[in-house]
Coordinates of C-alpha atoms and ligand atoms in Angstrom, one line a residue:
M1 CA 151.6 175.5 -6.7
K2 CA 148.4 177.9 -6.9
E3 CA 145.6 176.1 -9.1
L4 CA 145.4 177.9 -12.2
V5 CA 141.7 179.5 -13.1
S6 CA 140.8 179.1 -17.0
I7 CA 140.2 183.2 -18.3
I8 CA 136.9 182.3 -19.3
N9 CA 136.1 181.5 -15.6
V10 CA 137.7 184.8 -14.1
K11 CA 134.1 186.5 -13.5
D12 CA 133.5 183.8 -11.0
Y13 CA 136.7 185.4 -8.9
V14 CA 135.7 189.0 -8.4
G15 CA 137.8 190.5 -5.7
K16 CA 140.3 187.2 -5.5
E17 CA 143.6 186.4 -5.9
I18 CA 143.9 184.1 -8.9
K19 CA 146.9 182.6 -10.8
I20 CA 146.3 181.8 -14.7
G21 CA 148.6 180.4 -17.3
A22 CA 148.7 182.1 -20.4
W23 CA 150.5 183.8 -23.7
L24 CA 151.0 187.1 -24.3
S25 CA 149.2 188.2 -27.4
D26 CA 149.8 192.2 -27.2
K27 CA 150.9 194.4 -24.9
S28 CA 150.5 198.1 -24.8
G29 CA 150.8 201.1 -22.1
K30 CA 153.4 203.9 -21.1
G31 CA 155.0 205.1 -17.9
K32 CA 153.6 203.3 -14.7
L33 CA 151.1 201.1 -16.7
Q34 CA 151.3 198.1 -18.9
F35 CA 148.4 196.3 -20.2
L36 CA 148.8 192.7 -21.4
Q37 CA 146.5 191.1 -23.4
L38 CA 146.5 187.6 -22.1
R39 CA 145.0 184.2 -24.0
D40 CA 144.8 181.0 -22.8
G41 CA 142.7 179.2 -25.2
T42 CA 139.4 179.7 -23.4
A43 CA 139.3 183.6 -23.9
F44 CA 141.4 186.8 -24.4
F45 CA 141.6 189.0 -21.3
Q46 CA 143.5 192.3 -20.2
A47 CA 145.8 192.2 -17.4
V48 CA 147.2 195.8 -15.8
V49 CA 150.5 196.2 -14.3
F50 CA 150.7 199.1 -12.4
K51 CA 154.7 200.0 -11.2
P52 CA 153.9 201.5 -7.9
N53 CA 152.0 198.6 -6.8
F54 CA 155.0 196.6 -7.3
I55 CA 157.1 198.9 -5.7
E56 CA 155.0 198.8 -2.9
K57 CA 155.2 195.0 -2.7
Y58 CA 158.7 194.2 -3.8
G59 CA 160.6 197.2 -2.8
E60 CA 162.0 199.8 -5.3
E61 CA 165.0 197.8 -6.8
E62 CA 163.2 194.5 -7.3
G63 CA 159.7 196.3 -8.1
T64 CA 161.3 198.4 -10.6
A65 CA 163.5 195.4 -12.1
K66 CA 160.2 193.2 -12.2
F67 CA 158.0 195.7 -14.1
D68 CA 161.2 196.5 -16.4
E69 CA 161.0 192.9 -17.4
I70 CA 157.3 193.0 -17.8
K71 CA 157.6 196.1 -20.3
H72 CA 159.8 194.4 -22.4
L73 CA 158.1 190.8 -22.8
A74 CA 157.7 190.0 -26.5
Q75 CA 154.4 188.9 -28.3
E76 CA 153.6 185.0 -27.3
T77 CA 156.0 184.7 -24.4
S78 CA 154.1 182.5 -22.1
V79 CA 153.5 183.3 -18.7
Y80 CA 152.1 182.6 -15.1
V81 CA 150.1 185.7 -14.2
T82 CA 148.9 186.3 -10.6
G83 CA 146.5 188.9 -9.9
V84 CA 143.5 190.3 -8.2
V85 CA 140.2 190.3 -10.6
K86 CA 138.3 193.7 -10.5
E87 CA 135.3 194.6 -12.5
D88 CA 136.1 197.2 -14.7
E89 CA 133.7 198.7 -17.3
R90 CA 136.5 200.0 -19.6
S91 CA 137.7 196.9 -20.0
K92 CA 136.0 194.9 -23.2
F93 CA 135.5 191.6 -21.0
G94 CA 134.0 193.6 -17.7
Y95 CA 136.7 192.6 -15.6
E96 CA 140.4 192.9 -15.6
L97 CA 143.3 191.4 -13.6
D98 CA 145.2 194.0 -11.5
V99 CA 148.4 192.1 -11.6
T100 CA 150.8 191.2 -8.5
D101 CA 153.4 188.9 -10.2
V102 CA 154.4 187.7 -13.7
E103 CA 156.5 184.7 -14.1
V104 CA 157.8 183.9 -17.4
I105 CA 157.5 180.2 -18.6
G106 CA 159.0 180.1 -22.5
T107 CA 160.3 183.4 -24.3
S108 CA 159.5 184.0 -27.9
H109 CA 161.2 186.4 -30.4
D110 CA 160.0 187.5 -33.4
Y111 CA 156.5 186.1 -33.8
P112 CA 155.5 186.4 -37.6
I113 CA 151.7 187.2 -36.9
T114 CA 151.9 190.8 -35.6
P115 CA 148.8 192.6 -34.6
K116 CA 148.8 194.3 -38.4
D117 CA 146.8 193.0 -40.9
H118 CA 148.3 190.3 -42.9
G119 CA 147.6 188.5 -46.4
V120 CA 145.7 185.3 -46.2
E121 CA 148.1 183.2 -47.9
F122 CA 150.6 184.3 -45.6
L123 CA 148.2 183.5 -42.5
L124 CA 147.4 179.8 -44.0
D125 CA 151.5 179.3 -44.4
N126 CA 151.2 180.1 -40.7
R127 CA 148.2 178.4 -39.9
H128 CA 149.9 176.5 -36.8
L129 CA 150.4 180.0 -35.4
W130 CA 147.2 181.8 -36.8
L131 CA 145.4 179.5 -35.0
R132 CA 146.1 181.6 -31.8
S133 CA 144.4 184.4 -32.9
K134 CA 141.2 185.4 -31.2
R135 CA 139.0 184.7 -34.1
Q136 CA 140.4 181.6 -34.8
M137 CA 139.9 180.6 -31.2
A138 CA 136.4 181.5 -31.4
I139 CA 135.6 179.4 -34.8
M140 CA 137.3 176.4 -33.1
Q141 CA 135.2 176.7 -30.2
I142 CA 132.3 177.0 -32.2
R143 CA 133.3 173.7 -34.1
N144 CA 133.7 172.1 -30.5
A145 CA 130.0 173.0 -29.9
I146 CA 128.7 171.6 -32.8
I147 CA 130.3 168.5 -32.3
Y148 CA 129.4 167.9 -28.9
A149 CA 125.5 169.3 -29.7
S150 CA 125.6 166.3 -32.4
Y151 CA 126.9 163.8 -30.4
D152 CA 124.0 165.0 -27.9
F153 CA 121.2 165.0 -30.4
F154 CA 122.0 161.5 -31.8
D155 CA 122.2 160.2 -28.4
K156 CA 119.2 161.3 -27.4
N157 CA 117.5 160.1 -30.5
G158 CA 118.5 156.6 -30.1
F159 CA 121.5 156.6 -32.6
I160 CA 124.5 154.4 -32.3
K161 CA 127.7 155.6 -33.2
F162 CA 129.0 153.2 -36.0
D163 CA 132.7 153.6 -37.6
S164 CA 132.7 153.4 -41.3
P165 CA 136.3 152.6 -42.7
I166 CA 138.4 155.3 -44.6
L167 CA 140.0 152.9 -46.8
S168 CA 137.3 151.6 -49.5
G169 CA 137.3 149.4 -52.5
N170 CA 134.5 151.2 -54.0
A171 CA 133.1 155.0 -54.5
A172 CA 130.4 156.2 -52.5
E173 CA 129.2 159.2 -54.4
N174 CA 131.0 159.8 -58.0
T175 CA 134.0 158.4 -59.6
T176 CA 135.5 162.0 -60.4
E177 CA 136.4 163.0 -56.9
L178 CA 137.9 160.0 -55.8
F179 CA 141.5 160.2 -54.2
E180 CA 143.1 156.8 -55.5
T181 CA 145.8 155.0 -53.6
D182 CA 147.9 151.7 -53.6
Y183 CA 146.8 149.0 -51.4
F184 CA 149.1 146.3 -51.7
D185 CA 148.9 146.5 -55.4
K186 CA 145.4 147.1 -55.5
P187 CA 143.7 150.5 -55.9
A188 CA 141.9 151.6 -53.1
F189 CA 139.9 154.8 -52.4
L190 CA 139.7 157.3 -49.5
S191 CA 136.2 157.4 -48.3
Q192 CA 134.0 160.2 -49.7
S193 CA 131.3 159.3 -47.4
G194 CA 130.6 156.5 -44.8
Q195 CA 127.0 156.2 -46.3
L196 CA 127.1 152.8 -48.2
Y197 CA 128.5 151.1 -44.8
L198 CA 126.2 153.1 -42.7
E199 CA 123.3 151.4 -44.4
A200 CA 125.0 147.9 -43.7
G201 CA 125.1 149.3 -39.9
A202 CA 121.4 150.5 -40.0
M203 CA 120.2 146.9 -41.2
A204 CA 122.2 145.3 -38.0
L205 CA 121.8 147.9 -35.5
G206 CA 119.1 150.2 -36.4
R207 CA 119.7 153.7 -36.1
V208 CA 123.3 154.6 -36.7
F209 CA 125.4 157.8 -37.2
D210 CA 129.1 158.0 -38.2
F211 CA 131.6 161.1 -37.7
G212 CA 134.7 161.3 -39.4
P213 CA 137.1 162.7 -42.1
V214 CA 136.2 162.4 -45.7
F215 CA 138.0 163.1 -48.8
R216 CA 137.2 164.7 -51.9
A217 CA 139.7 165.6 -54.7
E218 CA 137.5 168.7 -55.7
K219 CA 139.4 170.1 -58.5
S220 CA 138.1 173.7 -58.1
K221 CA 138.7 176.3 -55.6
T222 CA 135.4 177.8 -54.0
R223 CA 134.5 179.2 -50.6
R224 CA 132.5 176.2 -49.7
H225 CA 135.0 173.2 -50.7
L226 CA 138.0 171.4 -49.0
T227 CA 139.5 168.1 -50.0
E228 CA 139.5 166.9 -46.8
F229 CA 136.2 167.4 -44.3
W230 CA 134.2 166.0 -41.4
M231 CA 131.1 164.7 -42.4
M232 CA 128.3 163.4 -40.1
D233 CA 126.4 160.9 -41.3
A234 CA 123.2 159.4 -40.3
E235 CA 121.2 156.3 -41.3
Y236 CA 117.9 154.9 -40.3
P237 CA 115.8 151.9 -41.2
F238 CA 111.9 152.1 -41.2
V239 CA 111.4 155.8 -42.3
T240 CA 110.1 157.8 -45.0
H241 CA 111.8 160.7 -46.6
D242 CA 109.5 163.5 -45.0
E243 CA 110.1 162.0 -41.7
S244 CA 114.1 162.0 -42.4
L245 CA 113.5 165.8 -43.1
D246 CA 111.7 166.3 -39.7
L247 CA 114.8 164.5 -38.0
Q248 CA 117.3 166.5 -40.1
E249 CA 115.3 170.1 -38.8
A250 CA 115.5 169.1 -35.2
Y251 CA 119.2 167.8 -35.6
V252 CA 120.1 171.4 -37.2
K253 CA 117.9 173.3 -34.6
H254 CA 119.8 171.6 -31.5
M255 CA 123.1 172.3 -33.1
I256 CA 122.3 175.9 -33.3
Q257 CA 120.8 175.8 -29.8
G258 CA 124.1 174.1 -28.5
V259 CA 126.1 176.8 -30.2
L260 CA 124.1 179.8 -28.4
D261 CA 124.2 178.0 -25.0
N262 CA 127.7 177.1 -25.0
A263 CA 129.8 179.1 -27.2
S264 CA 128.3 182.5 -26.5
Y265 CA 131.8 184.1 -26.0
A266 CA 132.9 183.0 -29.1
L267 CA 129.9 184.2 -31.0
E268 CA 130.4 187.5 -29.3
V269 CA 134.1 187.7 -30.4
L270 CA 132.8 187.0 -34.2
E271 CA 130.0 189.5 -33.7
R272 CA 127.3 187.0 -34.8
D273 CA 123.9 188.0 -34.8
I274 CA 122.3 185.9 -31.6
S275 CA 118.9 187.1 -32.5
L276 CA 119.1 185.8 -36.2
L277 CA 120.6 182.3 -35.2
Q278 CA 117.7 182.1 -32.4
K279 CA 115.1 182.8 -35.0
Y280 CA 116.3 179.9 -36.9
V281 CA 115.6 178.1 -33.9
D282 CA 112.1 179.2 -33.5
T283 CA 111.1 179.2 -37.0
P284 CA 109.8 176.1 -39.0
F285 CA 112.4 175.3 -41.9
M286 CA 110.9 175.9 -45.4
R287 CA 110.5 172.9 -48.0
V288 CA 110.8 173.5 -51.9
A289 CA 110.6 171.4 -54.5
Y290 CA 113.6 171.7 -56.8
D291 CA 111.1 172.4 -59.8
D292 CA 109.9 175.4 -57.8
A293 CA 113.1 176.6 -56.9
I294 CA 114.1 176.5 -60.8
D295 CA 110.9 178.8 -61.5
L296 CA 111.7 181.1 -58.8
L297 CA 115.4 181.5 -60.4
Q298 CA 114.1 181.9 -63.8
A299 CA 111.4 184.6 -62.5
H300 CA 114.4 186.5 -61.1
E301 CA 117.2 186.1 -63.3
A302 CA 116.4 189.4 -64.9
D303 CA 116.5 191.3 -61.6
E304 CA 119.5 193.8 -61.1
D305 CA 120.5 192.1 -58.1
T306 CA 121.1 188.4 -59.5
D307 CA 124.6 187.2 -61.0
Y308 CA 123.8 183.7 -61.8
E309 CA 123.3 181.8 -65.3
H310 CA 120.2 180.9 -66.8
V311 CA 119.2 177.2 -65.2
E312 CA 116.5 175.2 -67.1
H313 CA 114.5 172.2 -65.7
G314 CA 116.8 169.2 -65.4
D315 CA 120.1 171.7 -64.5
D316 CA 122.0 171.3 -61.5
F317 CA 122.5 174.4 -59.4
G318 CA 125.8 176.3 -59.5
S319 CA 127.0 178.0 -56.2
P320 CA 125.7 181.3 -57.4
H321 CA 122.2 179.8 -57.9
E322 CA 122.5 178.2 -54.2
T323 CA 123.7 181.5 -53.0
W324 CA 120.8 183.3 -54.1
L325 CA 118.4 180.8 -53.0
S326 CA 119.8 180.8 -49.5
N327 CA 119.4 184.5 -49.6
F328 CA 116.1 184.5 -50.6
Y329 CA 114.4 182.2 -48.5
G330 CA 115.8 184.0 -45.3
V331 CA 115.4 180.1 -43.0
P332 CA 117.1 177.2 -43.5
T333 CA 115.5 175.6 -46.5
F334 CA 115.2 171.9 -47.8
V335 CA 115.0 171.8 -51.8
I336 CA 113.5 168.7 -52.3
N337 CA 113.3 166.1 -55.1
Y338 CA 116.1 167.0 -57.6
P339 CA 116.5 165.3 -61.0
A340 CA 118.1 161.9 -60.6
S341 CA 120.5 162.8 -63.5
F342 CA 123.2 164.5 -61.5
K343 CA 122.0 163.1 -58.0
A344 CA 123.9 159.7 -56.6
F345 CA 123.1 156.1 -57.7
Y346 CA 121.5 155.1 -54.5
M347 CA 118.4 157.5 -54.5
K348 CA 114.6 156.2 -54.7
P349 CA 112.5 157.7 -57.4
V350 CA 109.8 159.8 -56.8
P351 CA 106.7 157.7 -57.1
G352 CA 105.4 158.3 -60.3
N353 CA 108.2 160.4 -61.4
P354 CA 111.3 158.6 -62.3
E355 CA 113.2 161.6 -63.5
R356 CA 113.3 163.3 -60.3
V357 CA 114.4 161.3 -56.7
L358 CA 113.3 161.5 -53.2
C359 CA 116.1 163.6 -52.1
A360 CA 116.8 167.1 -50.2
D361 CA 119.7 169.6 -50.0
L362 CA 119.4 171.9 -47.1
L363 CA 120.6 175.3 -47.8
A364 CA 121.6 177.7 -44.9
P365 CA 120.2 181.1 -45.1
E366 CA 122.7 184.0 -45.4
G367 CA 123.9 183.0 -48.9
Y368 CA 125.9 179.8 -47.1
G369 CA 124.4 177.5 -49.3
E370 CA 124.2 173.5 -48.9
I371 CA 125.0 172.2 -45.5
I372 CA 123.2 168.9 -45.9
G373 CA 122.7 166.0 -48.5
G374 CA 119.9 163.4 -47.7
S375 CA 117.8 160.9 -49.5
E376 CA 115.5 158.0 -49.1
R377 CA 117.6 154.9 -50.6
E378 CA 116.6 152.4 -53.5
T379 CA 115.2 149.4 -51.9
D380 CA 114.9 147.0 -54.9
Y381 CA 117.7 144.7 -55.7
D382 CA 117.0 144.8 -59.4
V383 CA 116.7 148.4 -59.9
L384 CA 119.4 149.1 -57.8
T385 CA 121.7 146.7 -59.9
Q386 CA 120.6 148.5 -63.0
K387 CA 121.3 152.1 -61.6
I388 CA 124.7 150.7 -60.6
I389 CA 125.2 149.8 -64.5
D390 CA 123.8 152.8 -65.6
F391 CA 126.3 155.1 -63.6
G392 CA 129.1 153.1 -65.5
L393 CA 130.0 151.6 -62.1
D394 CA 130.7 147.6 -61.8
P395 CA 127.8 145.7 -59.9
K396 CA 130.6 143.4 -58.8
D397 CA 132.3 146.2 -56.4
Y398 CA 128.8 146.6 -54.9
D399 CA 127.9 143.0 -54.1
W400 CA 127.9 143.6 -50.4
Y401 CA 126.0 146.5 -50.6
L402 CA 123.4 144.9 -52.8
D403 CA 123.2 142.1 -50.3
L404 CA 121.6 144.6 -48.2
R405 CA 118.5 144.4 -50.6
K406 CA 118.5 140.9 -50.7
Y407 CA 118.2 140.0 -47.1
G408 CA 115.4 142.0 -45.5
S409 CA 115.0 145.0 -47.5
V410 CA 113.5 148.0 -45.7
P411 CA 112.8 151.4 -46.5
H412 CA 115.3 153.6 -44.9
A413 CA 116.9 157.2 -45.5
G414 CA 119.9 158.9 -44.0
F415 CA 121.8 162.4 -44.6
G416 CA 125.6 163.9 -44.5
L417 CA 126.2 167.0 -42.9
G418 CA 129.4 168.8 -43.8
L419 CA 130.8 169.7 -40.2
E420 CA 132.7 172.7 -42.0
R421 CA 129.8 174.2 -43.7
M422 CA 127.8 174.3 -40.5
V423 CA 130.8 176.0 -38.6
T424 CA 131.2 178.4 -41.5
F425 CA 127.4 178.9 -41.2
M426 CA 127.2 179.3 -37.4
A427 CA 130.7 181.3 -37.1
G428 CA 129.4 183.6 -39.9
T429 CA 132.9 183.4 -41.8
E430 CA 133.3 184.3 -45.3
H431 CA 135.5 181.0 -46.2
I432 CA 135.5 177.5 -45.5
R433 CA 139.2 177.3 -44.9
E434 CA 138.8 178.9 -41.6
A435 CA 136.5 176.2 -40.1
I436 CA 139.0 173.4 -40.0
P437 CA 142.3 173.3 -38.1
F438 CA 144.6 172.7 -40.7
P439 CA 142.5 173.1 -44.3
R440 CA 143.3 170.8 -47.1
M441 CA 142.8 172.6 -50.4
I442 CA 143.8 172.1 -54.1
N443 CA 147.2 174.3 -53.8
R444 CA 147.6 173.4 -50.0
I445 CA 148.3 170.5 -47.6
K446 CA 151.3 171.9 -45.6
P447 CA 151.1 172.9 -42.4
Ligands
LIG501 P1 128.6 170.3 -53.1 O1 127.5 170.5 -53.7 O2 128.4 171.7 -52.3 O3 129.8 170.2 -53.7 P2 127.7 167.9 -52.9 O4 128.7 167.0 -52.9 O5 126.5 167.7 -52.3 O6 128.0 169.4 -52.0 P3 127.1 168.1 -55.8 O7 125.6 167.7 -55.3 O8 127.5 167.3 -56.5 O9 127.7 168.4 -54.4 O10 126.8 169.7 -56.2 C1 125.7 170.7 -55.9 C2 126.5 171.6 -56.1 O11 127.3 172.3 -55.4 C3 126.8 172.5 -57.5 O12 125.7 172.5 -58.2 C4 127.5 173.6 -57.1 O13 126.6 174.5 -56.7 C5 128.1 173.2 -55.9 N1 129.6 172.7 -56.2 C6 129.7 171.5 -56.2 N2 131.1 171.1 -56.4 C7 131.6 172.3 -56.9 C8 132.9 172.9 -57.2 N3 133.9 171.8 -57.3 N4 132.8 174.0 -57.4 C9 131.9 174.4 -57.3 N5 130.8 174.7 -57.2 C10 130.4 173.2 -56.7
LIG502 P1 127.0 165.1 -50.3 O1 127.8 164.9 -51.3 O2 125.9 165.9 -50.6 O3 126.1 163.9 -49.4 O4 127.7 165.5 -49.2 C1 126.8 165.9 -47.7 C2 127.6 167.2 -47.0 O5 129.1 167.4 -47.2 C3 129.4 168.7 -47.7 N1 130.3 168.7 -48.4 C4 131.5 169.5 -48.1 N2 132.2 170.0 -47.3 C5 133.2 170.7 -47.4 N3 134.1 170.3 -48.6 C6 133.4 169.9 -49.6 N4 134.3 169.6 -50.8 C7 132.2 169.1 -49.5 N5 131.3 168.3 -50.2 C8 130.3 168.3 -49.6 C9 128.0 169.4 -47.6 C10 126.9 168.2 -48.1 O6 125.9 168.9 -47.9 N6 126.3 160.3 -48.7 C11 125.5 161.5 -49.0 C12 125.1 161.7 -47.6 C13 123.7 160.9 -47.5 O7 122.7 160.7 -48.3 O8 123.8 160.4 -46.4 C14 126.5 162.6 -49.1 O9 127.8 162.4 -49.2 O10 127.7 170.3 -46.5

């Protein structure tokens, strides 16, 4: 069989006859012409079927029969299409395929997702098919580019991939969003973050990272929350929090550049502003103290364009505050030194200011909100034990974690990036549900 060419590569075959394996996503035309919209997962592309060419090649009877068969192909029929690649400005792709043969592989009937607009609940019910759309293909390609850029970044910066468990005997972040399961008559929890295990990894192997699914029983519906999402977590010893911010900035820039370099077709499909993304790579990120962010929010809360509630120093931000700040700053911005009161137990206090902790959330620009949470970790055994008690947790559950402070405790820091938040930001999508193949949300676990 003739070797198949991926649609994304057809530009390398101008003037040549090629064969592609694809699905028919749409079809139009009349009379002697049929336009086939083909997709193969790498890109979408138009093939043109011209009846006189078929008659010339196969004779009147066979040529007409072949042309008529093509005319009646249903959406999502799978086909091998052979044709000659031609440059054509009228085609959105810049190229077209002048078809010489179409071979049906699998038929299709009454495909539910027609080219008209469908409601989002209908599309989510049909997520297994919705993934075939051009936009969803583009988002998944961006997701892939981010994952590859992440591995590349950590590898180049001396990090080892260290896999933390999914089933755990203790909470990592908070106890309100835990999924509990039965583990041979004892309670176990699905991981909310690999961080605590990564800290053990950092004391054993130095720079470590982990990339895997995490689970949070998020009770509310927002456009930024899933109940199952993928987290890129990193941890490293002998580092201060400022140095950690430098690394996070370099990491985010590396991912953006990776998307620009390796997912340009997807960015084009999504009509993402390339120059804006390039600006984020070329401009230093901002660093703003939490208390300054509160002052800013307070100063603007009476403005016409704000729709957030009043916040006091010491309050957590709500999504509307994050959205506003993230729009205001215009470039990715670290908000640092949040109040200890609503952050996790393992964070180290700011020297001389025990009410604030050495942590940062990275807010993406354009209203996308938080994409990274990170901190310098508490290193003192007694202080950490007391913090665990103050948070209403049982130090016995954390004995192994406390051991890390008993045997050669060192300053260390780390951070976690929510992959789907990054995908949403890069793809410029409205809602996080499109950033993962099969989204899990409060009311949705199927398909
Ligand atoms: P995220 O913050 O986005 O949940 P996180 O795990 O770091 O990630 P927190 O630090 O606990 O969460 O919360 C920070 C902010 O995130 C909250 O102030 C709020 O803006 C938003 N947020 C968190 N959980 C929810 C939720 N379930 N619904 C709406 N907004 C939320
Ligand atoms: P944090 O709780 O801030 O930090 O989570 C890290 C990042 O995970 C993403 N995220 C989510 N994405 C989708 N759906 C959700 N429900 C959701 N919740 C969080 C966000 C967030 O910035 N252990 C620390 C990390 C560390 O310090 O190493 C942690 O889990 O992008």
